[in-house]
Structures are given as C-alpha cells and as structure tokens.
CSV table of C-alpha atoms in Angstrom, one decimal:
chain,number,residue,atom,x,y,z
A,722,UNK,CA,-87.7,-123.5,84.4
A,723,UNK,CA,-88.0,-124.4,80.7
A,724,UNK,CA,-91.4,-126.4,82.1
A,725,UNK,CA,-92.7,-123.9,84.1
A,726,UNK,CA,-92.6,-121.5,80.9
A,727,UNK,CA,-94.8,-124.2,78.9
A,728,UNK,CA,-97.1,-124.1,81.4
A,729,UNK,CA,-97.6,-120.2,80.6
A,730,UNK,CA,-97.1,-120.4,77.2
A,731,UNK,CA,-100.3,-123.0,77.5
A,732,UNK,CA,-101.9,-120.6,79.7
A,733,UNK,CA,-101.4,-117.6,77.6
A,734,UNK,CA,-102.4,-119.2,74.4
A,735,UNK,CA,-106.0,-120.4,76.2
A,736,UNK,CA,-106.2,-116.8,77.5
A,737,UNK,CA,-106.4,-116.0,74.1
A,738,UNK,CA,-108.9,-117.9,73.0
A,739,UNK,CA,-111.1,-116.7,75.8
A,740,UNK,CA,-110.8,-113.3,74.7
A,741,UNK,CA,-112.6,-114.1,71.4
A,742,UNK,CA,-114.9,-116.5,73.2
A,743,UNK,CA,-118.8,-114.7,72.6
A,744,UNK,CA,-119.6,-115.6,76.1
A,745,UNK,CA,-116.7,-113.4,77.8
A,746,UNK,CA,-117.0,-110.7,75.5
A,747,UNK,CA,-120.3,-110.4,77.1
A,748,UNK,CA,-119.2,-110.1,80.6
A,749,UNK,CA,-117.2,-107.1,80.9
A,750,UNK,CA,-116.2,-108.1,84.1
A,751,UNK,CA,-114.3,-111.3,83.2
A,752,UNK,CA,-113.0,-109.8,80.0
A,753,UNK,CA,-111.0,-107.3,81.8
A,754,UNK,CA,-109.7,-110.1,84.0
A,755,UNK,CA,-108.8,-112.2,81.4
A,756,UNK,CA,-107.5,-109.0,79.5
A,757,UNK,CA,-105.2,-108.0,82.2
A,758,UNK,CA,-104.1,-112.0,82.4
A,759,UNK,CA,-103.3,-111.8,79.0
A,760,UNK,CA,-101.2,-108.3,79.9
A,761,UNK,CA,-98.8,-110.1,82.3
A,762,UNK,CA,-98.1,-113.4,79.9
A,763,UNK,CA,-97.4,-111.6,77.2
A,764,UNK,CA,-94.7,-110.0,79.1
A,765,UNK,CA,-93.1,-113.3,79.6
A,766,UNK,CA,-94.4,-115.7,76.9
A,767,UNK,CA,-92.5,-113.6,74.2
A,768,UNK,CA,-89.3,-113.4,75.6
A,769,UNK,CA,-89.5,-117.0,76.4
A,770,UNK,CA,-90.4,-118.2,72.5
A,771,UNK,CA,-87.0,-116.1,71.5
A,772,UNK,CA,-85.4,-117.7,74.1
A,773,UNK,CA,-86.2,-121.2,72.9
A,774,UNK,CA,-85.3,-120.1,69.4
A,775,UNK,CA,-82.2,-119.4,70.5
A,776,UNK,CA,-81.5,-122.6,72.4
A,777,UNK,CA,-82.6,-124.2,69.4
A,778,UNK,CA,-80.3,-122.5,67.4
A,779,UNK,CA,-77.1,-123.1,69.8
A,780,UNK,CA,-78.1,-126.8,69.8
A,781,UNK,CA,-77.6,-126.5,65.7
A,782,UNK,CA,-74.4,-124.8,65.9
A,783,UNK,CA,-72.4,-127.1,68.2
A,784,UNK,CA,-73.9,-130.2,65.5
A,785,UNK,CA,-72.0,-127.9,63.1
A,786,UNK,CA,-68.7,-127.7,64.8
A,787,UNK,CA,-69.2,-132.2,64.1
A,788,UNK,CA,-69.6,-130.9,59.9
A,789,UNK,CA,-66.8,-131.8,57.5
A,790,UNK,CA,-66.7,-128.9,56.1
A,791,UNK,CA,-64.0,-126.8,57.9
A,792,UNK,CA,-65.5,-123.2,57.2
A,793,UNK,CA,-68.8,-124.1,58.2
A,794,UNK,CA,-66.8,-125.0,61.4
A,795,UNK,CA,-65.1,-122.1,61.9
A,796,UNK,CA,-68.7,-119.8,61.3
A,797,UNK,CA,-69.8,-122.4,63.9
A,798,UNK,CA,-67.3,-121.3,66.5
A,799,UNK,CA,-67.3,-117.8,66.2
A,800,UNK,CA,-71.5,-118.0,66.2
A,801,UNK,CA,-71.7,-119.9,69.5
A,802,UNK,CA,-69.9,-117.5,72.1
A,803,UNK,CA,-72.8,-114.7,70.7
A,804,UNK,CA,-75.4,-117.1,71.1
A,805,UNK,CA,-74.7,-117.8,74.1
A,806,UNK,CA,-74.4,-113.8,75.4
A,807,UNK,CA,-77.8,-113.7,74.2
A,808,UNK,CA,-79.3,-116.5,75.9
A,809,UNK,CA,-77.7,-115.5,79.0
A,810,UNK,CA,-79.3,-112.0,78.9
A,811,UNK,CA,-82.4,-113.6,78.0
A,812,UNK,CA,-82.2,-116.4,81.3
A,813,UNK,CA,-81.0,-113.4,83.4
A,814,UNK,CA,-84.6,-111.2,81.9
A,815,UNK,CA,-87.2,-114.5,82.3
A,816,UNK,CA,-85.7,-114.8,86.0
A,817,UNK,CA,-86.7,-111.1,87.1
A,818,UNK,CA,-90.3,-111.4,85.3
A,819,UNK,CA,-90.6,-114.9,87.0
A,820,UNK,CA,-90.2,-113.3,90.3
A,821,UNK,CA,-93.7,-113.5,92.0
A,822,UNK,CA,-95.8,-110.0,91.6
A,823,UNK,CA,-96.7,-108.0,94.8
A,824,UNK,CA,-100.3,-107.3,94.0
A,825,UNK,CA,-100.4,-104.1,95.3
A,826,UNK,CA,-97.4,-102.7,93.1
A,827,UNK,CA,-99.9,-100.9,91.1
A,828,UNK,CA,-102.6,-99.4,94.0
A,829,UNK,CA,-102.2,-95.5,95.3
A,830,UNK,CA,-100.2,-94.9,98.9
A,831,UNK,CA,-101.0,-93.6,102.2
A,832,UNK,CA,-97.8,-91.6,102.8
A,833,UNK,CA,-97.3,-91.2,106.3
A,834,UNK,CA,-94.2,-88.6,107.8
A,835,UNK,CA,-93.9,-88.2,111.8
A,836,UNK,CA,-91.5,-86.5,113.2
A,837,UNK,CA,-89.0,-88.7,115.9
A,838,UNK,CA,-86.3,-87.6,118.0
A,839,UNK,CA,-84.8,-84.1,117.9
A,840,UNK,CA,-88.0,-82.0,118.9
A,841,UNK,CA,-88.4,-78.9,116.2
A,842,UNK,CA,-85.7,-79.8,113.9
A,843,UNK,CA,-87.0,-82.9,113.8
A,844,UNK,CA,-90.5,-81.6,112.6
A,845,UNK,CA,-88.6,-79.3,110.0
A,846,UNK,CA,-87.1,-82.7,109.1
A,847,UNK,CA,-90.2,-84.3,108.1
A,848,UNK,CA,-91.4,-81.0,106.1
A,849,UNK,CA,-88.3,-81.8,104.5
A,850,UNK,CA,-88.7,-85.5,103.2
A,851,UNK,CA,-93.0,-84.6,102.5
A,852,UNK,CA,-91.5,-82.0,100.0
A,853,UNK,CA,-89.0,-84.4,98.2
A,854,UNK,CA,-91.5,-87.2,98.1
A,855,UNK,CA,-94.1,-84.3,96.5
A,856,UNK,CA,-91.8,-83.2,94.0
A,857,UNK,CA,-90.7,-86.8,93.1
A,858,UNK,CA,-94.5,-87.7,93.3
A,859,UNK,CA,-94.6,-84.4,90.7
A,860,UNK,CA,-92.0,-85.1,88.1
A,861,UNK,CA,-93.9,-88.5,87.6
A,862,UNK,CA,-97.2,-86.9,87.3
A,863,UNK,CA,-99.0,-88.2,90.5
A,864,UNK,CA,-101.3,-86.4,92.6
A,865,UNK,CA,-100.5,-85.5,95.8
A,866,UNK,CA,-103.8,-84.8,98.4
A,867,UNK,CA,-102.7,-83.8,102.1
A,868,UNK,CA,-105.3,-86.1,104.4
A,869,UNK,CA,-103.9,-84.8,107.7
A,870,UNK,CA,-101.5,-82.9,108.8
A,871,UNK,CA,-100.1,-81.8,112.1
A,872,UNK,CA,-98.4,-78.5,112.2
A,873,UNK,CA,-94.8,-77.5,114.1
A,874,UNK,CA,-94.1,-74.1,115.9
A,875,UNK,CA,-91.3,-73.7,113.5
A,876,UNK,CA,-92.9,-74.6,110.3
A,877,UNK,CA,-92.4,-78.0,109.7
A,878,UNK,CA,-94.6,-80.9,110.6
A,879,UNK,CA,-95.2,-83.2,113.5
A,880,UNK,CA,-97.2,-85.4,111.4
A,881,UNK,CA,-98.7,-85.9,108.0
A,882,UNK,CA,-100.4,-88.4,105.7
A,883,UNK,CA,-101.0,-87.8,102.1
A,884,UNK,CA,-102.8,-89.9,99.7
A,885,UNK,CA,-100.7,-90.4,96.3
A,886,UNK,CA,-102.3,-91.1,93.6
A,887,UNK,CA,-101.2,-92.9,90.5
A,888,UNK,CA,-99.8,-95.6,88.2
A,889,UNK,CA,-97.5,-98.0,90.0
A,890,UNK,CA,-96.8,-95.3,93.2
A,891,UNK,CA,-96.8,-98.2,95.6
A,892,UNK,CA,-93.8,-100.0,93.0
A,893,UNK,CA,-91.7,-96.8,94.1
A,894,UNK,CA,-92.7,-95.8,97.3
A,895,UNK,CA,-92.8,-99.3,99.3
A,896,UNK,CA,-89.2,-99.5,100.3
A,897,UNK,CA,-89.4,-96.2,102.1
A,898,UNK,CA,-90.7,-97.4,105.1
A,899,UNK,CA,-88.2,-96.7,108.4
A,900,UNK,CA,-86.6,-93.8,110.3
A,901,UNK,CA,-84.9,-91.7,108.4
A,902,UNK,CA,-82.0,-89.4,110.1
A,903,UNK,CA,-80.4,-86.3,109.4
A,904,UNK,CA,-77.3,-84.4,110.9
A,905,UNK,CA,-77.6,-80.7,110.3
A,906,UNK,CA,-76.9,-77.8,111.9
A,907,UNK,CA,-80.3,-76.7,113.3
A,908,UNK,CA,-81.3,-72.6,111.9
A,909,UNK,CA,-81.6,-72.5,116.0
A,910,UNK,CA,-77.9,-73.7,116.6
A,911,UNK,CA,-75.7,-70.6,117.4
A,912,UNK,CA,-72.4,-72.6,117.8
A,913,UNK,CA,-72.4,-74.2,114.6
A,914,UNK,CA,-72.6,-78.0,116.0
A,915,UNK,CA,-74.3,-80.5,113.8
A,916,UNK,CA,-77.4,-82.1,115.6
A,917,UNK,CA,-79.4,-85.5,114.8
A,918,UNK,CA,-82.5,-85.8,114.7
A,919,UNK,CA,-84.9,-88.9,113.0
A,920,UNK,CA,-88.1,-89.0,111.4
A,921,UNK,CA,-90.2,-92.0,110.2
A,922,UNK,CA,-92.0,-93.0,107.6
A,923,UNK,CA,-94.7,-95.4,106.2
A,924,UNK,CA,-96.0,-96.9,103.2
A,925,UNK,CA,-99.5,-97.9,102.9
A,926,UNK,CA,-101.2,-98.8,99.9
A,927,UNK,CA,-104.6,-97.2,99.7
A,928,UNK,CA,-107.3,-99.7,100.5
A,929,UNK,CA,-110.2,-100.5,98.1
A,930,UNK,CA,-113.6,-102.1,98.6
A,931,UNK,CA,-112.7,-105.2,97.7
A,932,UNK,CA,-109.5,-105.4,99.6
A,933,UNK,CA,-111.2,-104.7,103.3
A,934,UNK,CA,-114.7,-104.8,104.7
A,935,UNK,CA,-115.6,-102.8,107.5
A,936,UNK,CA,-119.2,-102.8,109.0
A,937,UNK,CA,-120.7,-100.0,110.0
A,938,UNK,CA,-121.3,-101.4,113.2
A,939,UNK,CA,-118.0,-101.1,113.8
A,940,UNK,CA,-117.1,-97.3,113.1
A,941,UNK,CA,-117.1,-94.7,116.2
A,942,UNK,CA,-117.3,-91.4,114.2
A,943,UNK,CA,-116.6,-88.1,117.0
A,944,UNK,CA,-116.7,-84.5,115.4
A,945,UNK,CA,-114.6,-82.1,117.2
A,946,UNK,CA,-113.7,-78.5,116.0
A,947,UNK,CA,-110.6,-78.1,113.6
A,948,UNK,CA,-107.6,-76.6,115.5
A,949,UNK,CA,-104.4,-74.2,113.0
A,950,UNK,CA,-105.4,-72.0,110.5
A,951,UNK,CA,-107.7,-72.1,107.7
A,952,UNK,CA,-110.2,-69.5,107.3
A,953,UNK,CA,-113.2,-68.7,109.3
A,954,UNK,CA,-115.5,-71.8,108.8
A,955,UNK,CA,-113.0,-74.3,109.8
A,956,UNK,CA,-112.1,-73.3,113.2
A,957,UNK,CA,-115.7,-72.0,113.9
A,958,UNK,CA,-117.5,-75.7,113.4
A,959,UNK,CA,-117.6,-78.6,113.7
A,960,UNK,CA,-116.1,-79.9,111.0
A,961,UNK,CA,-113.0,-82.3,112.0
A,962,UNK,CA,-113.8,-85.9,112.1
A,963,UNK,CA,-112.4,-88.6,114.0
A,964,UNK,CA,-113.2,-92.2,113.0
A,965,UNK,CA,-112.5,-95.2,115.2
A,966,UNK,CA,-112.3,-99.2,113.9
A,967,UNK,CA,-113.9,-100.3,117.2
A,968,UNK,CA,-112.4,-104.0,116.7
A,969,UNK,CA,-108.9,-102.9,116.3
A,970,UNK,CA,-108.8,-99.6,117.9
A,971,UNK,CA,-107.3,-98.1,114.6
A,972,UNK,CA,-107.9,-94.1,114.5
A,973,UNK,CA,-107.6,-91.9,111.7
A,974,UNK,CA,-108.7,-88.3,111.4
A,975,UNK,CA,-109.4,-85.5,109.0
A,976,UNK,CA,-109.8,-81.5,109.1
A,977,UNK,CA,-108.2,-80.3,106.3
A,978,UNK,CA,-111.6,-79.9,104.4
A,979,UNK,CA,-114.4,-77.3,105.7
A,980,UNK,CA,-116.8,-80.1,104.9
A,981,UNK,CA,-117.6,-82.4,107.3
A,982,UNK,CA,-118.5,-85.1,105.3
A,983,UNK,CA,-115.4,-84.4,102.6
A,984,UNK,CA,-113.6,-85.2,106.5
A,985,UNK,CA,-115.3,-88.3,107.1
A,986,UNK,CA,-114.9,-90.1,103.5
A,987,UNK,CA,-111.1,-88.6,103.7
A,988,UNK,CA,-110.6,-90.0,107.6
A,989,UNK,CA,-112.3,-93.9,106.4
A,990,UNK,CA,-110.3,-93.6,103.3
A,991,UNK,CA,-107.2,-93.8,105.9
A,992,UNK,CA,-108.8,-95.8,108.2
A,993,UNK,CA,-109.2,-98.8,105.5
A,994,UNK,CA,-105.7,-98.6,104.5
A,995,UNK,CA,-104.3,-99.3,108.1
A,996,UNK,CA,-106.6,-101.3,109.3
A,997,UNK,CA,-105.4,-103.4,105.6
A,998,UNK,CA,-102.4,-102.5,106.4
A,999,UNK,CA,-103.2,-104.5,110.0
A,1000,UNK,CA,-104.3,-107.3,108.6
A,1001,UNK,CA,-101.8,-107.8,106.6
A,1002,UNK,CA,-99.0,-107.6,109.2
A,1003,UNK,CA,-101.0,-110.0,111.4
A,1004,UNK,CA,-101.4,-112.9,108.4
A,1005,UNK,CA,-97.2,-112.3,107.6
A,1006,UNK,CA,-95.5,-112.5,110.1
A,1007,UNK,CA,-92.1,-111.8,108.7
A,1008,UNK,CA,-93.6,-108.7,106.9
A,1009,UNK,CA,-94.5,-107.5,110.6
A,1010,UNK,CA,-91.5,-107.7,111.7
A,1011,UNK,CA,-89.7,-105.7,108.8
A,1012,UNK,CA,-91.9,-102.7,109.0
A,1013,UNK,CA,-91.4,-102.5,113.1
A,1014,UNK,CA,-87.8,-102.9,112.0
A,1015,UNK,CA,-88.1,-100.0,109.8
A,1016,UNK,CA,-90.6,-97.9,111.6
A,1017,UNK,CA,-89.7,-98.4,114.7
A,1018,UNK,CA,-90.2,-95.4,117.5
A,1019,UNK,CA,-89.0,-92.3,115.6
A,1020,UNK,CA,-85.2,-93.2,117.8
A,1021,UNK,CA,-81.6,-92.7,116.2
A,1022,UNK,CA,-81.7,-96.6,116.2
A,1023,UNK,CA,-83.0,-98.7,113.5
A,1024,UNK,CA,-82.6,-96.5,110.5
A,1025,UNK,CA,-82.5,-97.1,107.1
A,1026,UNK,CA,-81.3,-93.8,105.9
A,1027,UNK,CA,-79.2,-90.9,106.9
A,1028,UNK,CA,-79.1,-87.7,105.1
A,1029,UNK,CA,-75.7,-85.7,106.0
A,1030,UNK,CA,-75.5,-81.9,105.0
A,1031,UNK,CA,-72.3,-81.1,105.7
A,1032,UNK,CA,-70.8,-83.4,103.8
A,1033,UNK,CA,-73.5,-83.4,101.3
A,1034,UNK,CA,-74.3,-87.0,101.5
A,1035,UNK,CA,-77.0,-89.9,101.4
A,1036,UNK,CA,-76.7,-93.1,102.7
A,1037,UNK,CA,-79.1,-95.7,102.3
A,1038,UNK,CA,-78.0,-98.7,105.0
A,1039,UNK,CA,-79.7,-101.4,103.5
A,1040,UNK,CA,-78.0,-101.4,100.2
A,1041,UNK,CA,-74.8,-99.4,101.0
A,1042,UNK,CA,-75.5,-96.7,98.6
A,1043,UNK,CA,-74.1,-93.5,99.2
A,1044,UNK,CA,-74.5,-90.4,96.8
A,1045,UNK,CA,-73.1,-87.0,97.5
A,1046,UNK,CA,-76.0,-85.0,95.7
A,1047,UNK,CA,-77.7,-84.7,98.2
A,1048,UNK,CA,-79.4,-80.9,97.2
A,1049,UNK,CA,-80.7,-82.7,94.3
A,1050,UNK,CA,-82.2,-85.9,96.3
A,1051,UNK,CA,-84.6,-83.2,98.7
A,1052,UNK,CA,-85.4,-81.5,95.6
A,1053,UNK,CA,-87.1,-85.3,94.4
A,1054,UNK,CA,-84.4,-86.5,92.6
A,1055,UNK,CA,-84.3,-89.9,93.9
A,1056,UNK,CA,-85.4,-92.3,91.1
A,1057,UNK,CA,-81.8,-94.0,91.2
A,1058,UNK,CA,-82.1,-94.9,94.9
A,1059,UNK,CA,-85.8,-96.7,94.0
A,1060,UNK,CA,-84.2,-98.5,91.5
A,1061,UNK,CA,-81.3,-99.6,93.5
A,1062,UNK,CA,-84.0,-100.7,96.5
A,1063,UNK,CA,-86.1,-102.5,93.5
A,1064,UNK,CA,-82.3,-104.2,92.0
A,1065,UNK,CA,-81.4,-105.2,95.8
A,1066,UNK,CA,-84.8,-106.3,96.5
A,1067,UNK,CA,-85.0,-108.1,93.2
A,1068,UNK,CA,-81.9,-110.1,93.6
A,1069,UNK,CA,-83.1,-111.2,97.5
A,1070,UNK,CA,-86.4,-113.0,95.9
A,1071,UNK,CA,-84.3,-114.0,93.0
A,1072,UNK,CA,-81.9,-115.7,96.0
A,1073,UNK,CA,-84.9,-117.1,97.9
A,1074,UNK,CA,-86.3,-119.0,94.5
A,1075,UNK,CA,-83.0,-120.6,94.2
C-alpha cells in the first residue's frame, strides 16, 4: 500500500506543476482535467503524508523504549498505544479513499417507479416511493422534473420516470434499484386483511454527449396525441413523442410538455440513458446480472425491501437493516439507509481488494 501511495504522491505533486505550466493554463480544457485530478489526490495525498508522519513517529518511540533513561521509557510506553489508534484510523480512512471511484457517482438519475404485482394498490405503491424519493431529492436541494408519467384509476401511478438533477444524486440513489414490497391494508379492503403488493425500481444515470452516441440514422421518432389531463392543447395535438433506438429497440416517450419538441429533447434525454444504461450491462456482465436480480418482473420474489405498516417497519434484505420509523422514511427520511448501502457496499470492494 505504502508504494502505491508514492506513486500518488508523485502523481499529485506533477499535477501540480502542470497547473502552473503557461501551456495548460491556456487550454481550459486540460486545465479543468488536471484541476479536477488534482481534486481527488489531494483527498488522499494528505492523509497519507500524516500517515507516514505518524509511522515515522511510532518507529521513534519503540527506539525509545531501548533509551537508558527510565522516564523517557515510560513516556515511550504510554505514547505508543495512542499512536497506534491513530495510525489505525488513518489505514482504516486511506482504505475507503483507495477504493476504486464509480465514475458516474457524480452524474444526474433517470428515476424509474413501475408498479408490479397487486393491481391498484400497487400503483398507489409506487406514488408512494416517487413522493419519498422527491422529498429526499428536496431536503438535499435537487431538482426533480417528471419525464413521463403513467397515471392509475386510483391516483397513484403505473409508471413514472423523473430526471434528478444534482451533485452526487447517482452516489445516493444507485443502490435503489429492485422491487420493493409493501404489506398494507389496501383503502379498498373492507375486512381489514393486510395485502402485498411490489413495485420496482431503477437507477439510471443521465447520459451525456460524451458518454453515448447515437446517429440520427438510427432514431424512429412517431408523434401521437397525449392521452390524461392537461389543459386543452395537450390532448388536442399532436404533441406526444415517441422515440425508438432502431438498433436496440429501446423506447422512450414524453407528453408531459404541450411542446412537441420540449417532448422530443425530454424522450432522447431518456432514450440515451437506457440505451447507456444497455451498454453498460452488455460490457459487465456481473453488473447485468445484479440489476435483473434487483429489478426483476415487478413479482413478490426478488426483493430488496419490504415496507411493513402495521408494524411500522423497513427492512432492507440486503444489509439486514430494519428501522421502525417507517412514517418518517415515506416522508424522505432515508439518508441513514444510503449510508448503510454505501458502508455495506464499501466494505464488499474493500473485501474484494484484499
């Protein structure tokens, strides 16, 4: 490890001294790569120095504990157990920043809730979890912007994808992938028995230019007219927009805007996340097989999360965390829960490096 954090110490101090080179300060583009380098060492390269200092300085102390001089012993022994609680803590903090970065921790998410098994409690369900991802979306100042939405007869939702906008949403929001169930009694239930139902849900991160190219060529774009409520222009024209990646068959569609065209940049917004999304799946393999773990069909089976109203309770299966708060979780209270999937998650690529 020790040589590994030379080599980025080395690294960060030529970073450095490429930020004051004349010839990258005149390309803005390869100063703000080599700014946001610099950004990540000097997360670790700190923390490192201190933690050679104090290697250096537990190396001293057990020479002293060899010193004639039987006080300078004794400050010896009671200085090495603290130095070594330090240097500990510090081993334990450079193994969690050496952990390789997922590069799209920082990009925006394609939020998508469908409703699974259970019919219209189900789609009252999925209402449910869009309004606690909102508020928690809310509390951390990110912006929320409904893409496409698919209405129930009782109020919920059968489907619908949001764009969330802001710094580091993908960091919270990728481990909430998977069917989600809950056991309720249903506002329809007039013998009081608890029902299940399930509801999935996927995280995409938003795709950017750079991140997927998709030819025109290969874009079916059909207009149809937009079906629910919203005024008299949307359901009166044209105006909902259905775009088709012809090589991968992946659809998206948009008709929450009047505007026709604000449809079509919304709809191949969406479209370039999943067909990213695709791609991605198709070059990891293993990553594949997680989300159709997670996601699976909308079915009782394969969850990741059960939320229990009788008893007031949230259980997260993959972690074995239960809390029983649950009003506050649906209200967006569920930062503890991200940071035990980040601790869990943490600790398995912590595992895997040995």
């Amino acid at each position: 490890m020790i040589h590994k954090l030379k080599g980025i110490e080395e690294r960060f101090i030529k970073v450095e001294q490429l930020l004051s080179d004349p010839s990258i300060l005149g390309d803005q583009k390869k100063y703000q790569e080599y700014l946001k380098e610099h950004g990540e060492l000097n997360k670790i390269v700190p923390v490192f120095r201190e933690y050679e200092g104090l290697l250096g300085e537990l190396a001293e102390a057990k020479a002293f504990l060899r010193d004639d001089d039987p006080d300078i012993r004794s400050m010896a022994k009671e200085e090495i157990p603290n130095l070594e609680s330090q240097i500990a803590d510090l081993n334990a903090q450079i193994n969690l920043l050496l952990i390789p970065k997922d590069p799209r921790d920082a990009k925006n998410v394609l939020l998508e809730i469908r409703a699974g098994t259970g019919g219209e409690e189900a789609g009252l369900f999925a209402g449910d979890l869009f309004r606690m991802y909102s508020r928690y979306a809310e509390s951390k100042s990110w912006k929320v912007e409904i893409v496409e939405k698919n209405g129930s007869s009782s109020g919920g939702f059968k489907e619908v994808v949001a764009l969330i906008r802001g710094k580091g949403v993908f960091s919270s929001f990728k481990y909430e992938s998977g069917t989600h169930r809950v056991q309720r009694v249903p506002s329809t239930e007039t013998q009081g028995r608890v029902h299940t139902s399930a509801v999935t849900v996927a995280v995409l991160c938003e795709a950017e230019d750079v991140d997927v190219d998709i030819s025109p060529s290969d874009i079916k774009v059909d207009v149809f007219r937009a079906s629910g409520p919203g005024g008299q222009s949307v359901n009166t024209t044209d105006s909902a927009v259905r775009v088709t990646h012809i090589p991968t068959g992946v659809v998206a569609t948009c008709q929450d805007e009047k505007s026709q065209h604000k449809n079509k940049e919304k709809a191949m917004g969406v479209l370039k996340s999943r067909v990213l999304d695709a791609k991605i799946r198709e070059e990891d393999a293993k990553r594949a097989a997680d989300r159709k773990g997670q996601v699976g069909t909308g079915d009782r089976s394969g969850r990741i999360r059960t939320y229990n109203y009788p008893q007031g309770r949230m259980t997260d299966h993959r972690v074995g965390l239960t809390l029983y708060r649950l009003d506050s979780i649906m209200e967006g209270d569920i930062q503890e829960i991200v940071d035990e999937l980040t601790a869990y998650n943490q600790a398995q690529s912590l595992k895997d490096m040995g």
